[in-house]
N, CA, C and O atoms as a Maestro MAE file, in Angstrom:
{
 s_m_m2io_version
 :::
 2.0.0
}

f_m_ct {
 s_m_title
 :::
 protein
 m_atom[272] {
  # First column is atom index #
  i_m_mmod_type
  r_m_x_coord
  r_m_y_coord
  r_m_z_coord
  i_m_residue_number
  s_m_chain_name
  s_m_pdb_residue_name
  s_m_pdb_atom_name
  i_m_atomic_number
  :::
  1 25 12.384 3.804 -3.952 1 A "UNK " " N  " 7
  2 3 11.722 3.301 -5.052 1 A "UNK " " CA " 6
  3 2 12.733 1.861 -5.364 1 A "UNK " " C  " 6
  4 15 13.950 1.866 -5.184 1 A "UNK " " O  " 8
  5 25 11.996 0.738 -5.829 2 A "UNK " " N  " 7
  6 3 12.571 -0.381 -6.197 2 A "UNK " " CA " 6
  7 2 12.284 -0.782 -7.570 2 A "UNK " " C  " 6
  8 15 11.175 -0.447 -7.987 2 A "UNK " " O  " 8
  9 25 13.058 -1.438 -8.371 3 A "UNK " " N  " 7
  10 3 12.705 -1.831 -9.708 3 A "UNK " " CA " 6
  11 2 12.368 -3.354 -9.826 3 A "UNK " " C  " 6
  12 15 13.121 -4.201 -9.346 3 A "UNK " " O  " 8
  13 25 11.421 -3.615 -10.363 4 A "UNK " " N  " 7
  14 3 11.229 -5.177 -10.443 4 A "UNK " " CA " 6
  15 2 12.267 -5.778 -11.472 4 A "UNK " " C  " 6
  16 15 12.434 -5.308 -12.598 4 A "UNK " " O  " 8
  17 25 12.947 -6.871 -10.965 5 A "UNK " " N  " 7
  18 3 13.790 -7.301 -11.599 5 A "UNK " " CA " 6
  19 2 13.445 -8.057 -12.975 5 A "UNK " " C  " 6
  20 15 14.337 -8.110 -13.822 5 A "UNK " " O  " 8
  21 25 12.470 -8.516 -13.185 6 A "UNK " " N  " 7
  22 3 11.789 -9.127 -14.315 6 A "UNK " " CA " 6
  23 2 11.377 -8.157 -15.457 6 A "UNK " " C  " 6
  24 15 11.711 -8.376 -16.621 6 A "UNK " " O  " 8
  25 25 10.678 -7.133 -15.105 7 A "UNK " " N  " 7
  26 3 10.215 -6.184 -16.099 7 A "UNK " " CA " 6
  27 2 10.807 -4.912 -16.079 7 A "UNK " " C  " 6
  28 15 10.460 -4.077 -16.913 7 A "UNK " " O  " 8
  29 25 11.698 -4.648 -15.190 8 A "UNK " " N  " 7
  30 3 12.564 -3.321 -15.045 8 A "UNK " " CA " 6
  31 2 11.434 -2.157 -14.662 8 A "UNK " " C  " 6
  32 15 11.874 -1.007 -14.643 8 A "UNK " " O  " 8
  33 25 10.140 -2.322 -14.380 9 A "UNK " " N  " 7
  34 3 9.386 -1.445 -14.078 9 A "UNK " " CA " 6
  35 2 9.479 -1.002 -12.572 9 A "UNK " " C  " 6
  36 15 9.770 -1.853 -11.732 9 A "UNK " " O  " 8
  37 25 9.249 0.270 -12.211 10 A "UNK " " N  " 7
  38 3 9.513 1.005 -10.888 10 A "UNK " " CA " 6
  39 2 8.524 0.146 -9.889 10 A "UNK " " C  " 6
  40 15 7.670 -0.511 -10.486 10 A "UNK " " O  " 8
  41 25 8.520 0.075 -8.719 11 A "UNK " " N  " 7
  42 3 7.713 -0.510 -7.822 11 A "UNK " " CA " 6
  43 2 7.774 0.470 -6.444 11 A "UNK " " C  " 6
  44 15 8.840 0.663 -5.859 11 A "UNK " " O  " 8
  45 25 6.710 0.963 -6.077 12 A "UNK " " N  " 7
  46 3 6.565 1.909 -4.946 12 A "UNK " " CA " 6
  47 2 5.809 1.492 -3.925 12 A "UNK " " C  " 6
  48 15 4.677 1.107 -4.217 12 A "UNK " " O  " 8
  49 25 6.225 1.461 -2.503 13 A "UNK " " N  " 7
  50 3 5.433 1.129 -1.489 13 A "UNK " " CA " 6
  51 2 4.920 2.239 -0.769 13 A "UNK " " C  " 6
  52 15 5.764 3.042 -0.369 13 A "UNK " " O  " 8
  53 25 3.553 2.500 -0.474 14 A "UNK " " N  " 7
  54 3 3.229 3.856 0.231 14 A "UNK " " CA " 6
  55 2 2.331 3.195 1.518 14 A "UNK " " C  " 6
  56 15 1.762 2.104 1.528 14 A "UNK " " O  " 8
  57 25 2.383 4.054 2.429 15 A "UNK " " N  " 7
  58 3 1.646 3.896 3.784 15 A "UNK " " CA " 6
  59 2 0.952 5.047 4.180 15 A "UNK " " C  " 6
  60 15 1.550 6.117 4.073 15 A "UNK " " O  " 8
  61 25 -0.347 5.038 4.674 16 A "UNK " " N  " 7
  62 3 -1.189 6.273 4.781 16 A "UNK " " CA " 6
  63 2 -2.228 5.735 5.649 16 A "UNK " " C  " 6
  64 15 -2.309 4.591 6.096 16 A "UNK " " O  " 8
  65 25 -3.167 6.921 5.860 17 A "UNK " " N  " 7
  66 3 -4.559 6.527 6.862 17 A "UNK " " CA " 6
  67 2 -5.583 6.347 5.669 17 A "UNK " " C  " 6
  68 15 -5.574 7.055 4.662 17 A "UNK " " O  " 8
  69 25 -6.490 5.281 5.915 18 A "UNK " " N  " 7
  70 3 -7.614 5.134 5.193 18 A "UNK " " CA " 6
  71 2 -8.699 5.692 6.129 18 A "UNK " " C  " 6
  72 15 -8.898 4.934 7.078 18 A "UNK " " O  " 8
  73 25 -9.505 6.871 6.132 19 A "UNK " " N  " 7
  74 3 -10.542 7.250 6.681 19 A "UNK " " CA " 6
  75 2 -11.880 6.567 6.405 19 A "UNK " " C  " 6
  76 15 -12.697 7.198 5.735 19 A "UNK " " O  " 8
  77 25 -12.158 5.489 6.797 20 A "UNK " " N  " 7
  78 3 -13.406 4.688 6.562 20 A "UNK " " CA " 6
  79 2 -13.880 3.997 7.677 20 A "UNK " " C  " 6
  80 15 -13.336 4.177 8.766 20 A "UNK " " O  " 8
  81 25 -14.882 3.180 7.547 21 A "UNK " " N  " 7
  82 3 -15.595 2.290 8.570 21 A "UNK " " CA " 6
  83 2 -14.713 1.125 8.681 21 A "UNK " " C  " 6
  84 15 -13.709 0.976 7.984 21 A "UNK " " O  " 8
  85 25 -15.161 0.216 9.673 22 A "UNK " " N  " 7
  86 3 -14.646 -1.106 9.800 22 A "UNK " " CA " 6
  87 2 -14.847 -2.049 8.622 22 A "UNK " " C  " 6
  88 15 -13.971 -2.801 8.195 22 A "UNK " " O  " 8
  89 25 -16.228 -1.928 8.079 23 A "UNK " " N  " 7
  90 3 -16.420 -2.986 6.874 23 A "UNK " " CA " 6
  91 2 -15.527 -2.469 5.663 23 A "UNK " " C  " 6
  92 15 -14.938 -3.212 4.878 23 A "UNK " " O  " 8
  93 25 -15.519 -1.235 5.637 24 A "UNK " " N  " 7
  94 3 -14.635 -0.864 4.427 24 A "UNK " " CA " 6
  95 2 -13.136 -1.288 4.401 24 A "UNK " " C  " 6
  96 15 -12.602 -1.815 3.424 24 A "UNK " " O  " 8
  97 25 -12.505 -0.997 5.596 25 A "UNK " " N  " 7
  98 3 -11.299 -1.384 5.992 25 A "UNK " " CA " 6
  99 2 -10.911 -2.871 5.660 25 A "UNK " " C  " 6
  100 15 -9.978 -3.284 4.970 25 A "UNK " " O  " 8
  101 25 -11.994 -3.638 6.419 26 A "UNK " " N  " 7
  102 3 -11.872 -4.904 6.135 26 A "UNK " " CA " 6
  103 2 -12.059 -5.399 4.690 26 A "UNK " " C  " 6
  104 15 -11.444 -6.425 4.399 26 A "UNK " " O  " 8
  105 25 -12.768 -4.858 3.805 27 A "UNK " " N  " 7
  106 3 -12.648 -5.245 2.434 27 A "UNK " " CA " 6
  107 2 -11.396 -4.894 1.793 27 A "UNK " " C  " 6
  108 15 -10.923 -5.638 0.934 27 A "UNK " " O  " 8
  109 25 -10.757 -3.698 2.182 28 A "UNK " " N  " 7
  110 3 -9.516 -3.488 1.647 28 A "UNK " " CA " 6
  111 2 -8.216 -4.444 2.092 28 A "UNK " " C  " 6
  112 15 -7.339 -4.951 1.392 28 A "UNK " " O  " 8
  113 25 -8.428 -4.483 3.444 29 A "UNK " " N  " 7
  114 3 -7.423 -5.337 4.005 29 A "UNK " " CA " 6
  115 2 -7.573 -6.880 3.527 29 A "UNK " " C  " 6
  116 15 -6.551 -7.564 3.465 29 A "UNK " " O  " 8
  117 25 -8.655 -7.360 3.235 30 A "UNK " " N  " 7
  118 3 -8.920 -8.735 2.735 30 A "UNK " " CA " 6
  119 2 -8.846 -9.077 1.326 30 A "UNK " " C  " 6
  120 15 -9.092 -10.217 0.933 30 A "UNK " " O  " 8
  121 25 -8.526 -8.157 0.580 31 A "UNK " " N  " 7
  122 3 -8.380 -8.186 -1.001 31 A "UNK " " CA " 6
  123 2 -7.201 -8.983 -1.347 31 A "UNK " " C  " 6
  124 15 -6.084 -8.655 -0.949 31 A "UNK " " O  " 8
  125 25 -7.400 -9.986 -2.052 32 A "UNK " " N  " 7
  126 3 -6.345 -11.028 -2.295 32 A "UNK " " CA " 6
  127 2 -5.932 -10.898 -3.763 32 A "UNK " " C  " 6
  128 15 -5.202 -11.717 -4.323 32 A "UNK " " O  " 8
  129 25 -6.367 -9.988 -4.252 33 A "UNK " " N  " 7
  130 3 -5.779 -9.740 -5.917 33 A "UNK " " CA " 6
  131 2 -5.880 -8.300 -6.243 33 A "UNK " " C  " 6
  132 15 -6.578 -7.548 -5.563 33 A "UNK " " O  " 8
  133 25 -5.292 -7.954 -7.127 34 A "UNK " " N  " 7
  134 3 -4.983 -6.487 -7.416 34 A "UNK " " CA " 6
  135 2 -6.510 -5.907 -7.923 34 A "UNK " " C  " 6
  136 15 -6.832 -4.721 -7.840 34 A "UNK " " O  " 8
  137 25 -7.296 -6.885 -8.411 35 A "UNK " " N  " 7
  138 3 -8.631 -6.378 -9.128 35 A "UNK " " CA " 6
  139 2 -9.499 -5.966 -7.893 35 A "UNK " " C  " 6
  140 15 -10.035 -4.858 -7.864 35 A "UNK " " O  " 8
  141 25 -9.629 -6.837 -6.907 36 A "UNK " " N  " 7
  142 3 -10.553 -6.495 -5.845 36 A "UNK " " CA " 6
  143 2 -10.103 -5.249 -5.118 36 A "UNK " " C  " 6
  144 15 -10.952 -4.442 -4.741 36 A "UNK " " O  " 8
  145 25 -8.774 -5.038 -4.893 37 A "UNK " " N  " 7
  146 3 -8.355 -4.092 -4.129 37 A "UNK " " CA " 6
  147 2 -8.528 -2.857 -4.820 37 A "UNK " " C  " 6
  148 15 -8.968 -1.907 -4.173 37 A "UNK " " O  " 8
  149 25 -8.235 -2.702 -6.118 38 A "UNK " " N  " 7
  150 3 -8.528 -1.424 -7.063 38 A "UNK " " CA " 6
  151 2 -10.043 -1.293 -6.993 38 A "UNK " " C  " 6
  152 15 -10.423 -0.133 -6.836 38 A "UNK " " O  " 8
  153 25 -10.860 -2.089 -7.064 39 A "UNK " " N  " 7
  154 3 -12.287 -1.785 -7.243 39 A "UNK " " CA " 6
  155 2 -12.743 -1.211 -5.967 39 A "UNK " " C  " 6
  156 15 -13.505 -0.245 -5.956 39 A "UNK " " O  " 8
  157 25 -12.319 -1.751 -4.921 40 A "UNK " " N  " 7
  158 3 -12.574 -1.323 -3.523 40 A "UNK " " CA " 6
  159 2 -12.089 0.114 -3.225 40 A "UNK " " C  " 6
  160 15 -12.895 0.865 -2.676 40 A "UNK " " O  " 8
  161 25 -10.847 0.579 -3.530 41 A "UNK " " N  " 7
  162 3 -10.234 1.560 -3.202 41 A "UNK " " CA " 6
  163 2 -10.933 2.706 -4.254 41 A "UNK " " C  " 6
  164 15 -11.264 3.811 -3.823 41 A "UNK " " O  " 8
  165 25 -11.101 2.363 -5.527 42 A "UNK " " N  " 7
  166 3 -11.907 3.269 -6.469 42 A "UNK " " CA " 6
  167 2 -13.255 3.645 -5.851 42 A "UNK " " C  " 6
  168 15 -13.592 4.828 -5.900 42 A "UNK " " O  " 8
  169 25 -14.070 2.730 -5.265 43 A "UNK " " N  " 7
  170 3 -15.255 2.979 -4.743 43 A "UNK " " CA " 6
  171 2 -15.189 3.991 -3.616 43 A "UNK " " C  " 6
  172 15 -16.068 4.835 -3.440 43 A "UNK " " O  " 8
  173 25 -14.030 3.859 -2.808 44 A "UNK " " N  " 7
  174 3 -13.930 4.610 -1.677 44 A "UNK " " CA " 6
  175 2 -13.283 6.135 -2.093 44 A "UNK " " C  " 6
  176 15 -13.682 7.163 -1.546 44 A "UNK " " O  " 8
  177 25 -12.391 6.128 -2.978 45 A "UNK " " N  " 7
  178 3 -11.621 7.537 -3.305 45 A "UNK " " CA " 6
  179 2 -12.009 8.094 -4.609 45 A "UNK " " C  " 6
  180 15 -11.861 9.304 -4.778 45 A "UNK " " O  " 8
  181 25 -12.512 7.326 -5.600 46 A "UNK " " N  " 7
  182 3 -12.826 7.880 -6.857 46 A "UNK " " CA " 6
  183 2 -11.891 8.164 -7.534 46 A "UNK " " C  " 6
  184 15 -11.096 7.253 -7.770 46 A "UNK " " O  " 8
  185 25 -11.643 9.430 -8.063 47 A "UNK " " N  " 7
  186 3 -10.474 9.906 -8.925 47 A "UNK " " CA " 6
  187 2 -9.067 10.015 -8.135 47 A "UNK " " C  " 6
  188 15 -7.973 9.986 -8.700 47 A "UNK " " O  " 8
  189 25 -9.276 10.153 -6.651 48 A "UNK " " N  " 7
  190 3 -8.287 10.343 -5.923 48 A "UNK " " CA " 6
  191 2 -7.186 9.119 -5.921 48 A "UNK " " C  " 6
  192 15 -5.965 9.216 -5.806 48 A "UNK " " O  " 8
  193 25 -7.969 7.973 -6.079 49 A "UNK " " N  " 7
  194 3 -7.068 6.630 -6.031 49 A "UNK " " CA " 6
  195 2 -6.649 6.497 -7.687 49 A "UNK " " C  " 6
  196 15 -7.458 6.663 -8.600 49 A "UNK " " O  " 8
  197 25 -5.287 6.179 -7.856 50 A "UNK " " N  " 7
  198 3 -4.877 5.791 -9.224 50 A "UNK " " CA " 6
  199 2 -4.759 4.247 -9.273 50 A "UNK " " C  " 6
  200 15 -5.507 3.650 -10.047 50 A "UNK " " O  " 8
  201 25 -3.859 3.534 -8.493 51 A "UNK " " N  " 7
  202 3 -3.730 2.233 -8.701 51 A "UNK " " CA " 6
  203 2 -3.183 1.543 -7.312 51 A "UNK " " C  " 6
  204 15 -2.562 2.278 -6.545 51 A "UNK " " O  " 8
  205 25 -3.355 0.365 -7.004 52 A "UNK " " N  " 7
  206 3 -2.769 -0.382 -6.144 52 A "UNK " " CA " 6
  207 2 -2.522 -1.734 -6.528 52 A "UNK " " C  " 6
  208 15 -3.040 -2.241 -7.523 52 A "UNK " " O  " 8
  209 25 -1.606 -2.428 -5.628 53 A "UNK " " N  " 7
  210 3 -1.108 -3.706 -5.837 53 A "UNK " " CA " 6
  211 2 -1.078 -4.782 -4.602 53 A "UNK " " C  " 6
  212 15 -0.422 -4.416 -3.626 53 A "UNK " " O  " 8
  213 25 -1.627 -5.898 -4.537 54 A "UNK " " N  " 7
  214 3 -1.497 -6.722 -3.491 54 A "UNK " " CA " 6
  215 2 -0.099 -7.229 -3.817 54 A "UNK " " C  " 6
  216 15 0.145 -7.746 -4.907 54 A "UNK " " O  " 8
  217 25 0.965 -7.054 -2.712 55 A "UNK " " N  " 7
  218 3 2.236 -7.379 -3.034 55 A "UNK " " CA " 6
  219 2 2.423 -8.736 -2.126 55 A "UNK " " C  " 6
  220 15 2.940 -9.701 -2.690 55 A "UNK " " O  " 8
  221 25 2.062 -8.852 -0.861 56 A "UNK " " N  " 7
  222 3 2.323 -9.883 0.006 56 A "UNK " " CA " 6
  223 2 1.210 -10.092 0.955 56 A "UNK " " C  " 6
  224 15 0.669 -9.225 1.642 56 A "UNK " " O  " 8
  225 25 0.891 -11.568 0.895 57 A "UNK " " N  " 7
  226 3 -0.298 -11.846 1.864 57 A "UNK " " CA " 6
  227 2 0.220 -12.613 2.852 57 A "UNK " " C  " 6
  228 15 1.173 -13.361 2.639 57 A "UNK " " O  " 8
  229 25 -0.394 -12.493 4.095 58 A "UNK " " N  " 7
  230 3 -0.043 -13.341 5.212 58 A "UNK " " CA " 6
  231 2 -1.193 -13.876 5.628 58 A "UNK " " C  " 6
  232 15 -2.215 -13.191 5.581 58 A "UNK " " O  " 8
  233 25 -1.224 -15.245 6.124 59 A "UNK " " N  " 7
  234 3 -2.201 -16.102 6.728 59 A "UNK " " CA " 6
  235 2 -2.563 -15.397 8.124 59 A "UNK " " C  " 6
  236 15 -1.662 -15.163 8.929 59 A "UNK " " O  " 8
  237 25 -3.795 -15.088 8.375 60 A "UNK " " N  " 7
  238 3 -3.934 -14.673 9.885 60 A "UNK " " CA " 6
  239 2 -3.690 -15.775 10.936 60 A "UNK " " C  " 6
  240 15 -3.917 -16.968 10.733 60 A "UNK " " O  " 8
  241 25 -3.206 -15.257 12.070 61 A "UNK " " N  " 7
  242 3 -2.983 -16.281 13.065 61 A "UNK " " CA " 6
  243 2 -3.998 -16.003 14.042 61 A "UNK " " C  " 6
  244 15 -4.384 -14.860 14.289 61 A "UNK " " O  " 8
  245 25 -4.494 -17.192 14.681 62 A "UNK " " N  " 7
  246 3 -5.480 -16.994 15.825 62 A "UNK " " CA " 6
  247 2 -5.103 -16.064 16.890 62 A "UNK " " C  " 6
  248 15 -3.955 -16.048 17.334 62 A "UNK " " O  " 8
  249 25 -6.088 -15.238 17.343 63 A "UNK " " N  " 7
  250 3 -5.609 -14.201 18.415 63 A "UNK " " CA " 6
  251 2 -5.458 -15.162 19.900 63 A "UNK " " C  " 6
  252 15 -6.266 -15.959 20.376 63 A "UNK " " O  " 8
  253 25 -4.306 -14.808 20.327 64 A "UNK " " N  " 7
  254 3 -4.027 -15.291 21.655 64 A "UNK " " CA " 6
  255 2 -3.660 -14.235 22.789 64 A "UNK " " C  " 6
  256 15 -2.575 -13.665 22.902 64 A "UNK " " O  " 8
  257 25 -4.723 -14.094 23.567 65 A "UNK " " N  " 7
  258 3 -4.476 -13.064 24.808 65 A "UNK " " CA " 6
  259 2 -3.216 -13.289 25.486 65 A "UNK " " C  " 6
  260 15 -2.728 -14.405 25.670 65 A "UNK " " O  " 8
  261 25 -2.685 -12.143 25.867 66 A "UNK " " N  " 7
  262 3 -1.335 -12.021 26.894 66 A "UNK " " CA " 6
  263 2 -1.697 -12.878 27.923 66 A "UNK " " C  " 6
  264 15 -2.822 -12.824 28.421 66 A "UNK " " O  " 8
  265 25 -0.819 -13.691 28.301 67 A "UNK " " N  " 7
  266 3 -0.921 -14.443 29.483 67 A "UNK " " CA " 6
  267 2 -1.064 -13.609 30.732 67 A "UNK " " C  " 6
  268 15 -0.648 -12.453 30.656 67 A "UNK " " O  " 8
  269 25 -1.624 -14.049 31.947 68 A "UNK " " N  " 7
  270 3 -1.805 -13.159 33.070 68 A "UNK " " CA " 6
  271 2 -0.446 -13.062 33.810 68 A "UNK " " C  " 6
  272 15 -0.338 -12.356 34.813 68 A "UNK " " O  " 8
  :::
 }
 m_bond[271] {
  # First column is bond index #
  i_m_from
  i_m_to
  i_m_order
  :::
  1 1 2 1
  2 2 3 1
  3 3 4 2
  4 3 5 1
  5 5 6 1
  6 6 7 1
  7 7 8 2
  8 7 9 1
  9 9 10 1
  10 10 11 1
  11 11 12 2
  12 11 13 1
  13 13 14 1
  14 14 15 1
  15 15 16 2
  16 15 17 1
  17 17 18 1
  18 18 19 1
  19 19 20 2
  20 19 21 1
  21 21 22 1
  22 22 23 1
  23 23 24 2
  24 23 25 1
  25 25 26 1
  26 26 27 1
  27 27 28 2
  28 27 29 1
  29 29 30 1
  30 30 31 1
  31 31 32 2
  32 31 33 1
  33 33 34 1
  34 34 35 1
  35 35 36 2
  36 35 37 1
  37 37 38 1
  38 38 39 1
  39 39 40 2
  40 39 41 1
  41 41 42 1
  42 42 43 1
  43 43 44 2
  44 43 45 1
  45 45 46 1
  46 46 47 1
  47 47 48 2
  48 47 49 1
  49 49 50 1
  50 50 51 1
  51 51 52 2
  52 51 53 1
  53 53 54 1
  54 54 55 1
  55 55 56 2
  56 55 57 1
  57 57 58 1
  58 58 59 1
  59 59 60 2
  60 59 61 1
  61 61 62 1
  62 62 63 1
  63 63 64 2
  64 63 65 1
  65 65 66 1
  66 66 67 1
  67 67 68 2
  68 67 69 1
  69 69 70 1
  70 70 71 1
  71 71 72 2
  72 71 73 1
  73 73 74 1
  74 74 75 1
  75 75 76 2
  76 75 77 1
  77 77 78 1
  78 78 79 1
  79 79 80 2
  80 79 81 1
  81 81 82 1
  82 82 83 1
  83 83 84 2
  84 83 85 1
  85 85 86 1
  86 86 87 1
  87 87 88 2
  88 87 89 1
  89 89 90 1
  90 90 91 1
  91 91 92 2
  92 91 93 1
  93 93 94 1
  94 94 95 1
  95 95 96 2
  96 95 97 1
  97 97 98 1
  98 98 99 1
  99 99 100 2
  100 99 101 1
  101 101 102 1
  102 102 103 1
  103 103 104 2
  104 103 105 1
  105 105 106 1
  106 106 107 1
  107 107 108 2
  108 107 109 1
  109 109 110 1
  110 110 111 1
  111 111 112 2
  112 111 113 1
  113 113 114 1
  114 114 115 1
  115 115 116 2
  116 115 117 1
  117 117 118 1
  118 118 119 1
  119 119 120 2
  120 119 121 1
  121 121 122 1
  122 122 123 1
  123 123 124 2
  124 123 125 1
  125 125 126 1
  126 126 127 1
  127 127 128 2
  128 127 129 1
  129 129 130 1
  130 130 131 1
  131 131 132 2
  132 131 133 1
  133 133 134 1
  134 134 135 1
  135 135 136 2
  136 135 137 1
  137 137 138 1
  138 138 139 1
  139 139 140 2
  140 139 141 1
  141 141 142 1
  142 142 143 1
  143 143 144 2
  144 143 145 1
  145 145 146 1
  146 146 147 1
  147 147 148 2
  148 147 149 1
  149 149 150 1
  150 150 151 1
  151 151 152 2
  152 151 153 1
  153 153 154 1
  154 154 155 1
  155 155 156 2
  156 155 157 1
  157 157 158 1
  158 158 159 1
  159 159 160 2
  160 159 161 1
  161 161 162 1
  162 162 163 1
  163 163 164 2
  164 163 165 1
  165 165 166 1
  166 166 167 1
  167 167 168 2
  168 167 169 1
  169 169 170 1
  170 170 171 1
  171 171 172 2
  172 171 173 1
  173 173 174 1
  174 174 175 1
  175 175 176 2
  176 175 177 1
  177 177 178 1
  178 178 179 1
  179 179 180 2
  180 179 181 1
  181 181 182 1
  182 182 183 1
  183 183 184 2
  184 183 185 1
  185 185 186 1
  186 186 187 1
  187 187 188 2
  188 187 189 1
  189 189 190 1
  190 190 191 1
  191 191 192 2
  192 191 193 1
  193 193 194 1
  194 194 195 1
  195 195 196 2
  196 195 197 1
  197 197 198 1
  198 198 199 1
  199 199 200 2
  200 199 201 1
  201 201 202 1
  202 202 203 1
  203 203 204 2
  204 203 205 1
  205 205 206 1
  206 206 207 1
  207 207 208 2
  208 207 209 1
  209 209 210 1
  210 210 211 1
  211 211 212 2
  212 211 213 1
  213 213 214 1
  214 214 215 1
  215 215 216 2
  216 215 217 1
  217 217 218 1
  218 218 219 1
  219 219 220 2
  220 219 221 1
  221 221 222 1
  222 222 223 1
  223 223 224 2
  224 223 225 1
  225 225 226 1
  226 226 227 1
  227 227 228 2
  228 227 229 1
  229 229 230 1
  230 230 231 1
  231 231 232 2
  232 231 233 1
  233 233 234 1
  234 234 235 1
  235 235 236 2
  236 235 237 1
  237 237 238 1
  238 238 239 1
  239 239 240 2
  240 239 241 1
  241 241 242 1
  242 242 243 1
  243 243 244 2
  244 243 245 1
  245 245 246 1
  246 246 247 1
  247 247 248 2
  248 247 249 1
  249 249 250 1
  250 250 251 1
  251 251 252 2
  252 251 253 1
  253 253 254 1
  254 254 255 1
  255 255 256 2
  256 255 257 1
  257 257 258 1
  258 258 259 1
  259 259 260 2
  260 259 261 1
  261 261 262 1
  262 262 263 1
  263 263 264 2
  264 263 265 1
  265 265 266 1
  266 266 267 1
  267 267 268 2
  268 267 269 1
  269 269 270 1
  270 270 271 1
  271 271 272 2
  :::
 }
}
């Protein structure tokens, strides 16, 4: 567990499996703000989901196949 230096509130990072289809996973993974992420996850998991936060965003790099 980490503590946010500005607010002093705890921050926790979790990882796990998301049993869903490609479209749903794309929606979760392309969320750019907390509101979109939470709305999507609430739609998938209802009461089982409490809250999530977009911590870090990375611009996608173009796919380059391995050289032969």
